Amino acid sequence: MPTDTSADKNIFERRESEARSYCRNFDTVFTKALGSELTDAHGKTYIDFLAGCSSLNYGHNDPDMKAALIEHISGDGIAHGLDMYTTEKARFLEAYEEIILKPRGMDHKIMMTGPTGTNAVEAAMKLARKVTGRRNIVAFSNGFHGMTMGALSLTGNAGKRGGAGGGALTDVTHFPFEGALGDDVDTLAQAEMMLDNSSSGIDAPAAFIFEPIQGEGGLTAASKEWMQGVERLARKYGAMLIVDDIQSGCGRTGSYFAFEEAGIDPDMITQAKSLSGFGLPFAALLIKPEHDIWKPAEHNGTFRGNTHAFVTGRVALEKFWKTDDFAKEVQEKSKILTEGLQSIVDIIPGARLKGRGLMQGVDVGSGDNAGEICARAFEKGLVIETSGADDEVVKVLAPLTTPEDTFRKGLDILIESAREVSTSTKMAAE
């Protein structure tokens, strides 16, 4: 029997909350997806340069993950296990230990926080405060760490913070991220000066938290020197070093963790998005053993035992991370992306490249320009979004597995869209 792919879009307007967002920019009903492509109810195919906001690093419906999941479900495998011992959780933990932790000399415990990244951030905040006995946490301008109240207090974006409705977003000190005050300003030196000053009004921090690349904050990438500097400050002040690798991790920059090039040793690492490999809800907090001082059930969550995600997450690790071949492929595609985006920089006066790896974009100067480029690209069959405080960055988050010909086709659409917007903007100015 054929599948009914029809859907009345009026149901979304009539019944879904006004909080919905992505669908407002991609105004069609999608019916299926495979690899790096989406198909809508009209049969139109789109190249995906959004990848579930980096939740689909390995593409849609990876055949090996899908087969393993179908086999698990067909055999009446556990779907929901709370935090009870299950075969599939054991297999995931063993794979993560052997493929990710041991080769990197890491001994972190893995705390299943489920189901989303903000849950991992909340757990990290609580644990940092529990370990140190302090409340203040240092975060950075333009950072994004989640939408629940604790994680939102770390987040810099005024629009996101506005959703708190006047609720208290407290016990956080925001310092400028690298480059926020210009390339020649050492933002960490300023932070250190304030923390050293007993009259600054800033309490000793429980933790420092940052993103290696600011996914929602405009794709500003921290240099390895800056990341090392944050680690130095954390050690100096006896604070926990927390790296939020939720959007930038799982290979997006060419290494499994986006901070690896800096050689730093975080006390805690938040992971989610592509951790399941298949787009299933799965978040975790990596914790150094000496800081894992939780009492049983002191932090828990109903959906931390999403066994389906353990199945696909294990397959993702075994398929893509047992050797460095996949990382090298990502690094090569990153060069193609940089070259393609440079073409847009050359088209639009004042535009500049942002990010690194397969987490790059172009700051085109305004949210209007970036939004128009993305809208035109969508009309031509490309799904892509914006980033930044004013949505001024056109942001590429293609699946890491995107075939080169598809990747180049998507870039061609993006370049053509940028050229059209640049031309129309010049004509309007004249």
Coordinates of C-alpha atoms in Angstrom, one line a residue:
M1 CA 0.0 0.0 0.0
P2 CA 1.5 3.4 -0.9
T3 CA 2.3 5.8 1.8
D4 CA 0.1 8.9 2.2
T5 CA 2.4 11.8 2.0
S6 CA -0.3 14.5 1.9
A7 CA -0.6 17.0 4.7
D8 CA -2.7 20.1 5.1
K9 CA -0.3 22.9 6.2
N10 CA -3.2 24.6 7.8
I11 CA -3.0 22.2 10.7
F12 CA 0.4 23.7 11.7
E13 CA -1.0 27.2 11.8
R14 CA -4.1 26.1 13.6
R15 CA -2.6 23.7 16.2
E16 CA 1.2 24.0 16.6
S17 CA 2.6 26.6 19.0
E18 CA 3.9 30.0 17.8
A19 CA 7.3 28.9 19.0
R20 CA 7.9 26.9 15.8
S21 CA 10.7 28.4 13.8
Y22 CA 12.6 26.5 11.1
C23 CA 9.3 25.7 9.2
R24 CA 8.7 29.4 8.8
N25 CA 11.7 29.7 6.5
F26 CA 11.3 26.3 4.8
D27 CA 7.6 26.5 3.9
T28 CA 6.9 23.0 2.6
V29 CA 6.0 19.7 4.0
F30 CA 8.9 17.2 3.9
T31 CA 8.1 13.6 3.5
K32 CA 11.4 11.7 3.3
A33 CA 15.1 12.0 3.5
L34 CA 18.2 10.0 2.5
G35 CA 21.8 10.9 2.8
S36 CA 22.2 14.6 2.1
E37 CA 18.8 15.2 0.5
L38 CA 15.3 15.9 1.6
T39 CA 12.1 15.4 -0.5
D40 CA 8.8 17.3 0.0
A41 CA 5.2 16.3 -0.6
H42 CA 5.5 17.7 -4.2
G43 CA 8.4 15.5 -5.0
K44 CA 10.9 18.3 -5.0
T45 CA 14.4 17.3 -3.7
Y46 CA 16.5 19.7 -1.6
I47 CA 20.2 19.5 -0.8
D48 CA 20.5 19.6 3.0
F49 CA 23.0 22.2 4.3
L50 CA 21.4 22.3 7.7
A51 CA 21.6 18.6 8.8
G52 CA 19.2 19.0 11.7
C53 CA 21.4 21.8 13.1
S54 CA 24.3 19.4 13.2
S55 CA 22.2 16.5 14.6
L56 CA 22.7 14.6 11.3
N57 CA 26.5 14.7 10.8
Y58 CA 26.3 11.3 9.1
G59 CA 23.3 12.1 6.9
H60 CA 19.7 11.0 6.9
N61 CA 18.9 7.4 7.4
D62 CA 22.4 6.0 7.2
P63 CA 21.8 2.4 6.0
D64 CA 24.0 0.6 8.6
M65 CA 22.4 2.5 11.5
K66 CA 19.0 2.0 10.1
A67 CA 19.6 -1.8 9.6
A68 CA 20.9 -2.1 13.2
L69 CA 17.9 -0.2 14.6
I70 CA 15.4 -2.2 12.6
E71 CA 17.0 -5.5 13.7
H72 CA 16.9 -4.3 17.3
I73 CA 13.2 -3.3 17.2
S74 CA 12.2 -6.4 15.2
G75 CA 13.8 -8.5 17.9
D76 CA 11.8 -6.8 20.6
G77 CA 14.9 -5.0 21.9
I78 CA 14.5 -2.6 24.8
A79 CA 13.3 0.8 23.7
H80 CA 13.2 2.7 27.0
G81 CA 15.4 1.5 29.9
L82 CA 15.7 4.5 32.3
D83 CA 19.3 4.0 33.5
M84 CA 19.0 0.2 34.0
Y85 CA 21.7 -2.0 32.6
T86 CA 21.0 -3.1 29.1
T87 CA 23.0 -4.9 26.5
E88 CA 22.9 -2.0 24.0
K89 CA 24.0 0.6 26.6
A90 CA 27.0 -1.7 27.5
R91 CA 27.9 -2.0 23.8
F92 CA 27.7 1.8 23.3
L93 CA 29.9 2.5 26.4
E94 CA 32.4 -0.1 25.3
A95 CA 32.6 1.4 21.8
Y96 CA 33.0 4.9 23.2
E97 CA 35.7 3.8 25.6
E98 CA 37.7 2.0 22.9
I99 CA 37.2 4.3 19.9
I100 CA 37.0 7.7 21.5
L101 CA 38.4 7.9 25.0
K102 CA 41.4 5.5 25.1
P103 CA 43.1 6.7 21.9
R104 CA 42.9 10.3 23.3
G105 CA 44.2 9.3 26.7
M106 CA 40.9 10.3 28.3
D107 CA 39.4 8.6 31.3
H108 CA 36.1 10.5 31.6
K109 CA 32.9 8.9 33.0
I110 CA 29.9 9.2 30.7
M111 CA 26.7 10.5 32.3
M112 CA 23.5 9.9 30.2
T113 CA 21.5 13.1 30.7
G114 CA 19.0 12.8 27.9
P115 CA 17.4 13.9 25.7
T116 CA 18.8 17.2 24.6
G117 CA 22.0 19.3 24.9
T118 CA 20.5 21.7 27.4
N119 CA 20.1 18.7 29.8
A120 CA 23.8 18.0 29.6
V121 CA 24.6 21.7 30.2
E122 CA 22.3 21.8 33.2
A123 CA 24.0 18.8 34.7
A124 CA 27.4 20.3 34.1
M125 CA 26.4 23.5 35.9
K126 CA 25.0 21.7 38.9
L127 CA 28.0 19.5 39.2
A128 CA 30.5 22.3 38.9
R129 CA 28.7 24.1 41.7
K130 CA 28.6 21.0 43.8
V131 CA 32.3 20.2 43.3
T132 CA 33.5 23.7 44.1
G133 CA 30.9 25.0 46.5
R134 CA 30.6 28.2 44.4
R135 CA 27.8 29.5 42.3
N136 CA 29.2 31.9 39.7
I137 CA 29.9 30.5 36.3
V138 CA 31.9 32.4 33.6
A139 CA 30.4 32.3 30.1
F140 CA 31.2 34.3 27.0
S141 CA 29.4 36.8 24.8
N142 CA 27.5 35.4 21.8
G143 CA 27.5 32.0 23.4
F144 CA 24.6 29.6 23.1
H145 CA 24.1 26.7 25.6
G146 CA 20.5 25.8 25.6
M147 CA 17.0 27.0 26.4
T148 CA 16.2 25.8 29.9
M149 CA 16.7 28.4 32.6
G150 CA 20.1 27.4 33.8
A151 CA 21.6 27.0 30.3
L152 CA 19.8 30.1 29.2
S153 CA 21.6 32.1 31.9
L154 CA 24.8 31.2 30.2
T155 CA 23.5 32.2 26.8
G156 CA 24.2 35.7 25.5
N157 CA 21.6 36.2 22.8
A158 CA 19.0 38.7 23.9
G159 CA 16.3 37.1 21.8
K160 CA 16.8 33.7 23.3
R161 CA 17.0 35.2 26.8
G162 CA 13.7 37.0 26.2
G163 CA 11.9 33.7 26.3
A164 CA 12.5 33.5 30.0
G165 CA 9.7 36.0 30.5
G166 CA 11.5 38.0 33.2
G167 CA 12.6 34.9 35.1
A168 CA 15.9 35.1 37.0
L169 CA 18.9 34.4 34.8
T170 CA 21.5 34.7 37.6
D171 CA 24.9 33.6 38.9
V172 CA 26.7 34.0 35.6
T173 CA 29.4 36.4 34.6
H174 CA 29.7 37.1 30.8
F175 CA 33.1 38.1 29.4
P176 CA 33.9 38.9 25.8
F177 CA 34.6 35.9 23.5
E178 CA 37.8 36.0 21.5
G179 CA 37.6 38.7 18.9
A180 CA 34.5 40.3 20.3
L181 CA 36.4 43.6 21.0
G182 CA 38.6 43.4 17.9
D183 CA 41.4 41.2 16.8
D184 CA 44.0 43.1 18.7
V185 CA 42.2 42.9 22.1
D186 CA 43.2 40.1 24.5
T187 CA 39.8 39.4 26.0
L188 CA 41.1 36.9 28.5
A189 CA 43.6 39.4 29.9
Q190 CA 40.6 41.6 30.7
A191 CA 38.7 38.7 32.3
E192 CA 41.8 37.9 34.4
M193 CA 42.1 41.5 35.5
M194 CA 38.5 41.5 36.7
L195 CA 38.8 38.2 38.5
D196 CA 42.0 39.3 40.2
N197 CA 40.4 42.5 41.4
S198 CA 38.7 41.8 44.8
S199 CA 36.6 45.0 44.2
S200 CA 35.3 44.0 40.8
G201 CA 32.1 42.6 42.3
I202 CA 32.7 39.2 40.5
D203 CA 32.6 36.1 42.7
A204 CA 35.2 33.4 42.3
P205 CA 33.9 31.1 39.5
A206 CA 32.7 27.5 39.8
A207 CA 33.4 27.0 36.1
F208 CA 34.3 28.4 32.8
I209 CA 32.2 27.3 29.8
F210 CA 32.7 27.9 26.1
E211 CA 32.0 26.6 22.7
P212 CA 35.0 25.9 20.4
I213 CA 32.9 27.4 17.6
Q214 CA 29.9 29.5 18.4
G215 CA 27.2 27.7 16.5
E216 CA 24.4 30.2 17.1
G217 CA 26.6 33.2 17.8
G218 CA 27.9 33.7 14.3
L219 CA 30.4 30.9 13.8
T220 CA 33.3 32.7 15.6
A221 CA 35.9 30.0 16.1
A222 CA 38.2 30.1 19.2
S223 CA 41.9 29.8 18.4
K224 CA 43.8 27.1 20.1
E225 CA 45.7 29.8 22.0
W226 CA 42.5 31.2 23.3
M227 CA 41.2 27.8 24.4
Q228 CA 44.4 27.2 26.2
G229 CA 44.1 30.5 27.8
V230 CA 40.6 29.6 29.2
E231 CA 42.0 26.4 30.6
R232 CA 44.8 28.3 32.3
L233 CA 42.3 30.7 33.9
A234 CA 40.2 27.7 35.1
R235 CA 43.2 26.1 36.7
K236 CA 44.4 29.4 38.2
Y237 CA 41.1 30.0 39.9
G238 CA 40.3 26.4 40.9
A239 CA 37.3 26.3 38.6
M240 CA 35.9 23.5 36.4
L241 CA 36.7 23.8 32.6
I242 CA 33.5 22.9 30.7
V243 CA 33.6 22.6 26.9
D244 CA 30.2 22.7 25.2
D245 CA 30.9 20.6 22.1
I246 CA 27.2 19.9 21.4
Q247 CA 27.0 21.5 17.9
S248 CA 30.7 21.6 17.0
G249 CA 31.5 18.0 18.1
C250 CA 31.1 14.5 16.6
G251 CA 33.5 15.3 13.8
R252 CA 32.1 18.6 12.5
T253 CA 35.6 20.3 12.5
G254 CA 37.6 17.3 11.3
S255 CA 38.4 15.8 14.7
Y256 CA 35.9 14.1 16.9
F257 CA 36.1 16.9 19.5
A258 CA 36.4 20.4 18.2
F259 CA 38.9 21.3 20.9
E260 CA 41.4 18.6 20.2
E261 CA 43.8 20.9 18.3
A262 CA 44.3 23.0 21.4
G263 CA 45.5 20.0 23.5
I264 CA 43.3 21.1 26.4
D265 CA 42.0 18.7 29.1
P266 CA 38.4 19.7 30.0
D267 CA 36.9 18.6 33.3
M268 CA 33.5 18.2 31.6
I269 CA 32.4 18.0 28.0
T270 CA 28.8 18.3 26.9
Q271 CA 27.6 16.3 23.9
A272 CA 24.3 15.8 22.1
K273 CA 23.0 16.4 18.6
S274 CA 25.0 13.8 16.4
L275 CA 25.9 11.6 19.4
S276 CA 23.2 9.2 18.4
G277 CA 24.4 9.3 14.8
F278 CA 20.8 9.0 13.5
G279 CA 19.1 12.1 14.8
L280 CA 17.6 10.4 17.8
P281 CA 17.5 12.2 21.2
F282 CA 20.7 11.5 23.1
A283 CA 22.8 13.8 25.3
A284 CA 25.6 13.1 27.6
L285 CA 28.1 14.7 29.9
L286 CA 31.7 13.5 30.1
I287 CA 33.1 13.9 33.6
K288 CA 36.6 13.4 34.9
P289 CA 36.3 10.6 37.5
E290 CA 37.5 12.7 40.4
H291 CA 34.6 15.1 39.8
D292 CA 31.9 12.4 39.5
I293 CA 30.6 13.0 43.0
W294 CA 26.9 12.6 42.3
K295 CA 24.8 10.6 44.7
P296 CA 22.4 8.1 43.1
A297 CA 19.5 9.8 41.4
E298 CA 20.8 13.3 42.4
H299 CA 20.5 14.2 38.8
N300 CA 18.4 12.1 36.5
G301 CA 15.9 12.2 33.7
T302 CA 13.2 9.9 32.3
F303 CA 14.6 9.6 28.8
R304 CA 18.3 9.1 29.6
G305 CA 17.9 5.4 28.6
N306 CA 16.9 5.9 24.9
T307 CA 18.2 2.5 23.9
H308 CA 17.5 3.1 20.2
A309 CA 20.1 5.9 20.3
F310 CA 22.6 3.6 22.0
V311 CA 22.2 1.2 19.0
T312 CA 22.7 3.8 16.3
G313 CA 25.3 5.7 18.3
R314 CA 27.5 2.6 18.6
V315 CA 27.2 1.9 14.8
A316 CA 28.2 5.5 14.1
L317 CA 31.4 5.2 16.2
E318 CA 32.3 1.8 14.7
K319 CA 31.7 2.9 11.2
F320 CA 33.3 6.4 11.1
W321 CA 35.8 6.6 14.0
K322 CA 37.7 3.4 14.2
T323 CA 40.4 4.8 11.9
D324 CA 41.3 8.4 10.9
D325 CA 40.0 7.9 7.3
F326 CA 36.7 9.7 7.9
A327 CA 38.4 12.6 9.7
K328 CA 40.7 13.1 6.7
E329 CA 37.7 13.1 4.4
V330 CA 36.1 15.8 6.5
Q331 CA 39.3 17.9 6.4
E332 CA 39.4 17.6 2.6
K333 CA 35.7 18.7 2.2
S334 CA 36.5 21.6 4.5
K335 CA 38.9 22.9 2.0
I336 CA 36.2 22.7 -0.7
L337 CA 33.8 24.5 1.5
T338 CA 36.4 27.3 2.3
E339 CA 37.0 27.8 -1.5
G340 CA 33.3 27.9 -2.2
L341 CA 32.5 30.4 0.6
Q342 CA 35.5 32.5 -0.5
S343 CA 33.6 33.0 -3.8
I344 CA 30.8 34.6 -1.8
V345 CA 33.2 36.8 0.1
D346 CA 34.6 38.0 -3.3
I347 CA 31.0 38.8 -4.5
I348 CA 29.8 40.7 -1.5
P349 CA 31.7 43.8 -0.3
G350 CA 32.8 43.6 3.3
A351 CA 31.9 39.9 3.7
R352 CA 34.2 37.6 5.6
L353 CA 34.7 34.0 6.3
K354 CA 33.7 32.5 9.7
G355 CA 34.2 29.2 11.4
R356 CA 36.3 26.2 10.5
G357 CA 36.0 22.6 9.3
L358 CA 32.6 21.8 8.0
M359 CA 31.1 24.4 10.4
Q360 CA 31.8 27.5 8.3
G361 CA 29.8 30.4 6.9
V362 CA 30.0 33.9 5.6
D363 CA 29.2 37.1 7.5
V364 CA 27.4 39.1 4.8
G365 CA 26.9 42.2 6.9
S366 CA 23.2 42.1 7.7
G367 CA 20.5 39.8 8.6
D368 CA 18.4 41.0 5.7
N369 CA 21.1 40.0 3.2
A370 CA 21.8 36.6 4.9
G371 CA 18.1 35.8 5.1
E372 CA 17.5 36.7 1.5
I373 CA 20.4 34.6 0.3
C374 CA 19.0 31.6 2.3
A375 CA 15.5 32.2 1.0
R376 CA 16.7 32.3 -2.7
A377 CA 18.8 29.2 -2.1
F378 CA 15.7 27.4 -0.7
E379 CA 13.7 28.3 -3.8
K380 CA 16.5 26.7 -5.9
G381 CA 16.6 23.5 -3.8
L382 CA 19.0 24.1 -0.9
V383 CA 18.1 24.1 2.8
I384 CA 20.4 26.4 4.7
E385 CA 20.1 28.8 7.7
T386 CA 21.6 31.9 9.3
S387 CA 23.6 32.5 12.5
G388 CA 24.8 35.4 14.5
A389 CA 23.4 38.0 16.9
D390 CA 21.6 39.7 14.0
D391 CA 21.4 36.6 11.8
E392 CA 24.1 38.1 9.6
V393 CA 26.0 34.9 8.9
V394 CA 25.0 32.4 6.2
K395 CA 25.8 29.1 7.9
V396 CA 26.8 25.8 6.2
L397 CA 26.2 22.6 8.3
A398 CA 26.0 20.0 5.6
P399 CA 26.2 16.3 6.6
L400 CA 29.8 15.3 6.9
T401 CA 29.1 12.4 4.6
T402 CA 27.8 14.5 1.7
P403 CA 29.2 13.3 -1.6
E404 CA 31.5 15.7 -3.3
D405 CA 29.3 16.3 -6.3
T406 CA 26.3 17.0 -4.2
F407 CA 28.4 19.2 -2.0
R408 CA 29.6 21.3 -4.9
K409 CA 26.1 21.5 -6.4
G410 CA 24.9 22.9 -3.1
L411 CA 27.7 25.4 -3.0
D412 CA 26.9 26.4 -6.6
I413 CA 23.3 27.2 -5.6
L414 CA 24.5 29.2 -2.6
I415 CA 27.0 31.2 -4.7
E416 CA 24.3 31.9 -7.3
S417 CA 21.9 33.0 -4.6
A418 CA 24.5 35.3 -3.1
R419 CA 25.3 36.8 -6.5
E420 CA 21.6 37.5 -7.1
V421 CA 21.2 39.2 -3.8
S422 CA 24.4 41.2 -4.2
T423 CA 23.2 42.4 -7.7
S424 CA 19.8 43.4 -6.4
T425 CA 21.3 45.2 -3.4
K426 CA 23.6 47.2 -5.7
M427 CA 20.7 48.1 -8.0
A428 CA 18.6 49.2 -5.1
A429 CA 21.4 51.4 -3.8
E430 CA 21.8 53.0 -7.3

